[in-house]
Amino acid sequence: MLKVNGFPGENELRDLQFKLAYNLQSTLDVVNTLELFFSNIQDLFEVNGLSFDNLEGIELKLGSQEKHSACYNVATSNIKLGKIEFRRAKPFLETELTLMEMLIGVLFYPLRNALLYRAALDSSMRDPLTGIGNRQAMDNCFAREIKLSLRHQTPLSLMLIDVDFFKKLNDTYGHRAGDKMLKHIVTNIKNSLRETDQIFRFGGEEFVVLLHNTDAENARLTAERIRIHSAITPMEIDSENVSSTISLGVTTLIDTDNVESFFERADCALYQAKKEGRNKVVVESSNNMRQHNRNCEAHAGQSSTA
């Protein structure tokens, strides 16, 4: 498609830019935007691979990673979207590099819009106080993670965590101190988890943790580590070291589980931990269904104190 000197004519280039811009406007997904860009530029010159990364941690690799590369910052004087790299087996010609720069100019605004949309979605799934996933994020991922675990026959464990006597802490030190304590506890929890685990704020002072590829015993050990770390790590409030303990209910997915039954067992285990004095880990197994039912009936008939 390139002309005699390796560069499209003015009219042809204008048509190519228009076509690319039109195609890129069809999506607000970052991955789809870059895939469309990668696919469309194949009409102009050979590119075997494309990669993109930015400071927000977005990394994408398309095609193959060949020997020769051309790297550009996708940016204006005051907006930096990230770095894009083209790769192929043979060196790029000067005319091709010039064309790349023109095409990156076409990519800039669709990519910016896609990144802004992604950031907005991410923000809507975050708890504004603690920065972890919120209830909506939890609801969105729960069913998916259960299906994946059952399909691939990998263990999945669930922890439900409640801050002990949180109302008393709020009444004694004020709600700002309470908020500070919640962030402190979330930091302690995250420090005991792996990158593959997921933590959500369920509401108030309750948190939910999904432990991927983790059986019941390892989930118990993780829960105990979190409980101990929280108990022995005080936070300074008004020049006073204040500790706050947590109670944890733990369960592991079984083949007959759905979202409701999986969560219900962890909730019953948490209720049992609070009933037994708090600052405790209780692991509920599928072999205790009769006890689960008694616990849950009692739980439903009573309102637990914070």
Coordinates of C-alpha atoms in Angstrom, one line a residue:
M1 CA 0.0 0.0 0.0
L2 CA 3.0 2.3 0.4
K3 CA 4.0 4.5 -2.5
V4 CA 7.2 4.6 -4.5
N5 CA 9.2 6.4 -1.8
G6 CA 7.8 4.2 1.0
F7 CA 5.2 6.8 2.0
P8 CA 1.5 7.2 1.2
G9 CA 0.4 10.1 -0.9
E10 CA -1.4 13.0 0.8
N11 CA -4.9 11.9 -0.1
E12 CA -4.2 8.3 0.7
L13 CA -2.6 9.2 4.0
R14 CA -5.6 11.4 4.9
D15 CA -8.0 8.5 4.1
L16 CA -5.8 6.1 6.2
Q17 CA -5.9 8.4 9.2
F18 CA -9.6 8.9 8.9
K19 CA -10.2 5.2 8.7
L20 CA -8.0 4.5 11.8
A21 CA -9.6 7.3 13.8
Y22 CA -13.1 6.0 12.9
N23 CA -12.2 2.4 13.9
L24 CA -10.6 3.5 17.2
Q25 CA -13.7 5.4 18.2
S26 CA -15.7 2.1 18.3
T27 CA -14.5 1.2 21.8
L28 CA -13.7 2.6 25.2
D29 CA -11.8 -0.5 26.3
V30 CA -8.0 0.0 26.5
V31 CA -7.1 -3.5 25.3
N32 CA -9.5 -3.3 22.4
T33 CA -8.3 0.2 21.4
L34 CA -4.7 -1.1 21.2
E35 CA -5.7 -4.3 19.5
L36 CA -7.6 -2.3 16.8
F37 CA -4.6 0.0 16.4
F38 CA -2.2 -2.9 16.0
S39 CA -4.5 -4.6 13.5
N40 CA -5.1 -1.4 11.4
I41 CA -1.4 -0.5 11.0
Q42 CA -0.7 -3.8 9.5
D43 CA -2.2 -2.4 6.3
L44 CA 0.6 0.2 6.1
F45 CA 3.8 -1.6 7.1
E46 CA 5.0 -4.9 8.8
V47 CA 4.8 -4.9 12.6
N48 CA 5.2 -8.2 14.4
G49 CA 4.7 -7.0 17.9
L50 CA 3.4 -4.1 20.0
S51 CA 3.6 -3.3 23.7
F52 CA 2.2 -0.6 25.9
D53 CA 2.8 0.3 29.5
N54 CA 2.2 3.3 31.7
L55 CA 2.7 4.6 35.3
E56 CA -0.7 3.3 36.4
G57 CA 0.5 -0.3 36.0
I58 CA -1.2 -1.1 32.7
E59 CA 0.9 -3.5 30.6
L60 CA -0.1 -5.1 27.3
K61 CA 1.9 -7.1 24.8
L62 CA 0.5 -8.0 21.4
G63 CA 2.1 -10.2 18.7
S64 CA 5.7 -11.4 19.0
Q65 CA 8.7 -9.7 20.6
E66 CA 11.2 -9.4 17.8
K67 CA 14.8 -8.1 17.6
H68 CA 14.3 -4.6 16.3
S69 CA 12.1 -2.0 18.0
A70 CA 10.9 1.6 17.8
C71 CA 9.7 3.2 21.1
Y72 CA 7.6 6.3 21.6
N73 CA 6.0 8.2 24.5
V74 CA 2.3 8.7 23.8
A75 CA 2.1 12.2 25.3
T76 CA 1.5 15.9 24.8
S77 CA 3.3 18.7 26.7
N78 CA 1.1 18.2 29.8
I79 CA -0.6 14.7 29.3
K80 CA 1.4 11.5 29.5
L81 CA -0.5 8.3 28.6
G82 CA 2.4 5.8 28.5
K83 CA 5.0 4.2 26.3
I84 CA 4.3 2.3 23.1
E85 CA 6.8 0.1 21.4
F86 CA 6.7 -1.5 17.9
R87 CA 8.8 -4.6 17.2
R88 CA 9.7 -6.7 14.1
A89 CA 12.5 -8.9 12.8
K90 CA 14.0 -6.4 10.4
P91 CA 14.9 -2.7 11.1
F92 CA 12.3 0.0 10.5
L93 CA 12.8 2.4 7.6
E94 CA 12.9 6.1 8.2
T95 CA 9.7 6.6 6.2
E96 CA 8.0 4.0 8.4
L97 CA 9.1 5.7 11.6
T98 CA 7.7 9.0 10.3
L99 CA 4.4 7.2 9.5
M100 CA 4.4 5.7 13.0
E101 CA 4.6 9.1 14.6
M102 CA 1.7 10.3 12.6
L103 CA -0.4 7.3 13.5
I104 CA 0.4 7.7 17.2
G105 CA -1.1 11.1 16.9
V106 CA -4.3 9.5 15.7
L107 CA -4.2 7.0 18.6
F108 CA -3.7 9.7 21.3
Y109 CA -7.2 10.8 21.9
P110 CA -9.0 7.4 21.6
L111 CA -6.4 5.9 24.0
R112 CA -6.8 8.8 26.4
N113 CA -10.6 8.4 26.4
A114 CA -10.2 4.7 27.0
L115 CA -7.8 5.2 29.9
L116 CA -10.1 7.8 31.5
Y117 CA -13.0 5.5 31.1
R118 CA -11.0 2.7 32.7
A119 CA -10.0 5.0 35.6
A120 CA -13.6 6.0 36.2
L121 CA -14.7 2.3 36.3
D122 CA -11.9 1.5 38.7
S123 CA -12.9 4.4 40.9
S124 CA -16.5 3.3 41.0
M125 CA -15.3 -0.1 42.3
R126 CA -13.1 1.3 45.1
D127 CA -14.0 2.1 48.7
P128 CA -13.2 5.8 49.0
L129 CA -11.9 5.4 52.6
T130 CA -9.6 2.4 52.4
G131 CA -8.9 2.2 48.6
I132 CA -9.8 -1.5 48.4
G133 CA -12.7 -3.0 46.4
N134 CA -16.2 -2.0 47.5
R135 CA -19.4 -4.1 47.7
Q136 CA -20.1 -3.7 44.0
A137 CA -16.6 -4.9 43.1
M138 CA -17.1 -7.9 45.4
D139 CA -20.5 -8.8 43.8
N140 CA -19.0 -8.5 40.3
C141 CA -16.1 -10.9 41.0
F142 CA -17.6 -13.4 43.4
A143 CA -19.5 -15.5 41.0
R144 CA -16.7 -15.4 38.4
E145 CA -14.1 -16.6 40.9
I146 CA -16.3 -19.4 42.1
K147 CA -16.9 -20.6 38.5
L148 CA -13.2 -20.5 37.7
S149 CA -12.3 -22.4 40.9
L150 CA -14.9 -25.1 40.2
R151 CA -14.0 -25.4 36.5
H152 CA -10.2 -25.7 37.1
Q153 CA -10.6 -27.7 40.4
T154 CA -8.4 -25.3 42.4
P155 CA -9.2 -24.4 46.0
L156 CA -10.7 -21.1 46.9
S157 CA -11.1 -19.9 50.4
L158 CA -13.1 -17.0 51.9
M159 CA -12.5 -14.9 55.0
L160 CA -15.1 -12.6 56.5
I161 CA -13.5 -10.2 58.9
D162 CA -15.1 -7.9 61.5
V163 CA -13.4 -5.3 63.7
D164 CA -14.2 -6.1 67.4
F165 CA -16.0 -3.4 69.4
F166 CA -15.7 -0.9 66.7
K167 CA -18.7 1.2 68.0
K168 CA -16.9 1.6 71.3
L169 CA -13.8 2.8 69.6
N170 CA -15.9 5.4 67.6
D171 CA -17.7 6.5 70.8
T172 CA -14.4 6.9 72.7
Y173 CA -12.1 8.5 70.2
G174 CA -14.5 9.8 67.5
H175 CA -15.3 8.8 63.9
R176 CA -12.2 10.2 62.4
A177 CA -10.1 8.0 64.7
G178 CA -12.5 5.1 63.6
D179 CA -11.8 5.8 60.0
K180 CA -8.1 5.9 60.7
M181 CA -8.3 2.6 62.5
L182 CA -10.1 1.0 59.5
K183 CA -7.3 2.1 57.2
H184 CA -4.7 0.8 59.6
I185 CA -6.4 -2.6 59.8
V186 CA -6.8 -2.8 56.0
T187 CA -3.0 -2.2 55.7
N188 CA -2.3 -5.0 58.2
I189 CA -4.6 -7.4 56.3
K190 CA -3.0 -6.5 52.9
N191 CA 0.5 -7.0 54.3
S192 CA -0.5 -10.6 55.1
L193 CA -1.9 -11.4 51.7
R194 CA -0.5 -12.3 48.3
E195 CA -0.9 -10.2 45.2
T196 CA -3.4 -12.8 43.8
D197 CA -5.7 -12.5 46.8
Q198 CA -8.5 -10.0 46.8
I199 CA -9.9 -7.8 49.6
F200 CA -13.1 -5.9 49.7
R201 CA -14.9 -3.7 52.2
F202 CA -18.3 -5.4 52.7
G203 CA -19.7 -2.5 54.7
G204 CA -19.0 -0.7 57.9
E205 CA -16.2 -2.5 59.7
E206 CA -16.6 -5.8 57.8
F207 CA -14.2 -7.0 55.2
V208 CA -14.1 -9.9 52.8
V209 CA -11.0 -11.6 51.5
L210 CA -10.9 -14.2 48.7
L211 CA -7.8 -16.5 48.9
H212 CA -7.0 -18.0 45.5
N213 CA -5.6 -21.5 45.3
T214 CA -5.8 -21.8 49.1
D215 CA -7.1 -24.8 51.0
A216 CA -8.7 -24.7 54.4
E217 CA -5.6 -25.3 56.4
N218 CA -3.6 -22.6 54.6
A219 CA -6.6 -20.2 54.9
R220 CA -6.7 -20.8 58.6
L221 CA -2.9 -20.1 58.9
T222 CA -3.4 -16.9 56.9
A223 CA -6.3 -15.8 59.1
E224 CA -4.4 -16.4 62.3
R225 CA -1.5 -14.4 60.9
I226 CA -3.8 -11.5 60.1
R227 CA -5.5 -11.8 63.5
I228 CA -2.2 -11.8 65.5
H229 CA -0.7 -9.0 63.4
S230 CA -3.8 -6.8 64.0
A231 CA -3.7 -7.5 67.8
I232 CA -0.1 -6.7 68.3
T233 CA 0.1 -3.6 66.0
P234 CA -1.4 -0.6 67.8
M235 CA -2.2 2.7 66.2
E236 CA -1.5 6.1 67.8
I237 CA -4.6 8.1 68.6
D238 CA -4.3 11.3 70.5
S239 CA -0.8 10.3 71.7
E240 CA -2.1 7.0 72.9
N241 CA -1.3 3.6 71.4
V242 CA -4.7 1.9 70.7
S243 CA -5.0 -1.7 69.6
S244 CA -8.0 -3.2 67.9
T245 CA -8.7 -6.9 67.5
I246 CA -10.6 -8.6 64.8
S247 CA -12.7 -11.7 64.4
L248 CA -12.5 -13.9 61.4
G249 CA -14.8 -16.5 59.8
V250 CA -13.2 -18.8 57.2
T251 CA -14.5 -21.4 54.8
T252 CA -13.4 -23.2 51.6
L253 CA -15.4 -23.7 48.5
I254 CA -17.0 -27.1 47.9
D255 CA -18.4 -28.5 44.6
T256 CA -22.1 -27.8 45.5
D257 CA -21.5 -24.2 46.5
N258 CA -23.0 -21.1 44.9
V259 CA -22.4 -17.5 46.0
E260 CA -25.0 -17.6 48.7
S261 CA -23.9 -20.9 50.4
F262 CA -20.2 -20.0 50.2
F263 CA -20.7 -16.7 51.8
E264 CA -23.2 -18.0 54.4
R265 CA -20.7 -20.5 55.8
A266 CA -18.1 -17.7 56.3
D267 CA -20.8 -15.5 57.9
C268 CA -21.8 -18.3 60.3
A269 CA -18.1 -18.9 61.2
L270 CA -17.7 -15.2 61.9
Y271 CA -20.8 -15.2 64.1
Q272 CA -19.3 -18.1 66.0
A273 CA -16.0 -16.3 66.4
K274 CA -17.8 -13.3 67.9
K275 CA -19.9 -15.6 70.1
E276 CA -16.8 -17.3 71.5
G277 CA -15.4 -14.0 72.7
R278 CA -14.0 -12.2 69.6
N279 CA -10.3 -11.9 68.6
K280 CA -10.7 -15.4 67.2
V281 CA -10.5 -17.4 64.0
V282 CA -13.3 -20.0 63.3
V283 CA -13.0 -22.3 60.3
E284 CA -16.3 -23.7 59.0
S285 CA -16.2 -26.9 57.0
S286 CA -18.8 -28.5 54.8
N287 CA -19.0 -31.4 57.3
N288 CA -20.7 -29.2 59.9
M289 CA -23.8 -28.3 58.0
R290 CA -26.1 -29.1 60.9
Q291 CA -24.2 -26.8 63.2
H292 CA -24.1 -24.2 60.4
N293 CA -27.9 -24.2 60.3
R294 CA -28.2 -23.8 64.1
N295 CA -25.6 -21.0 64.1
C296 CA -27.3 -19.2 61.2
E297 CA -30.8 -19.5 62.8
A298 CA -29.4 -18.0 66.0
H299 CA -27.5 -15.4 64.0
A300 CA -30.7 -14.4 62.1
G301 CA -32.6 -14.1 65.3
Q302 CA -30.1 -11.8 67.0
S303 CA -28.4 -8.6 66.2
S304 CA -24.7 -8.8 67.0
T305 CA -23.0 -5.9 68.8
A306 CA -20.1 -4.2 67.1

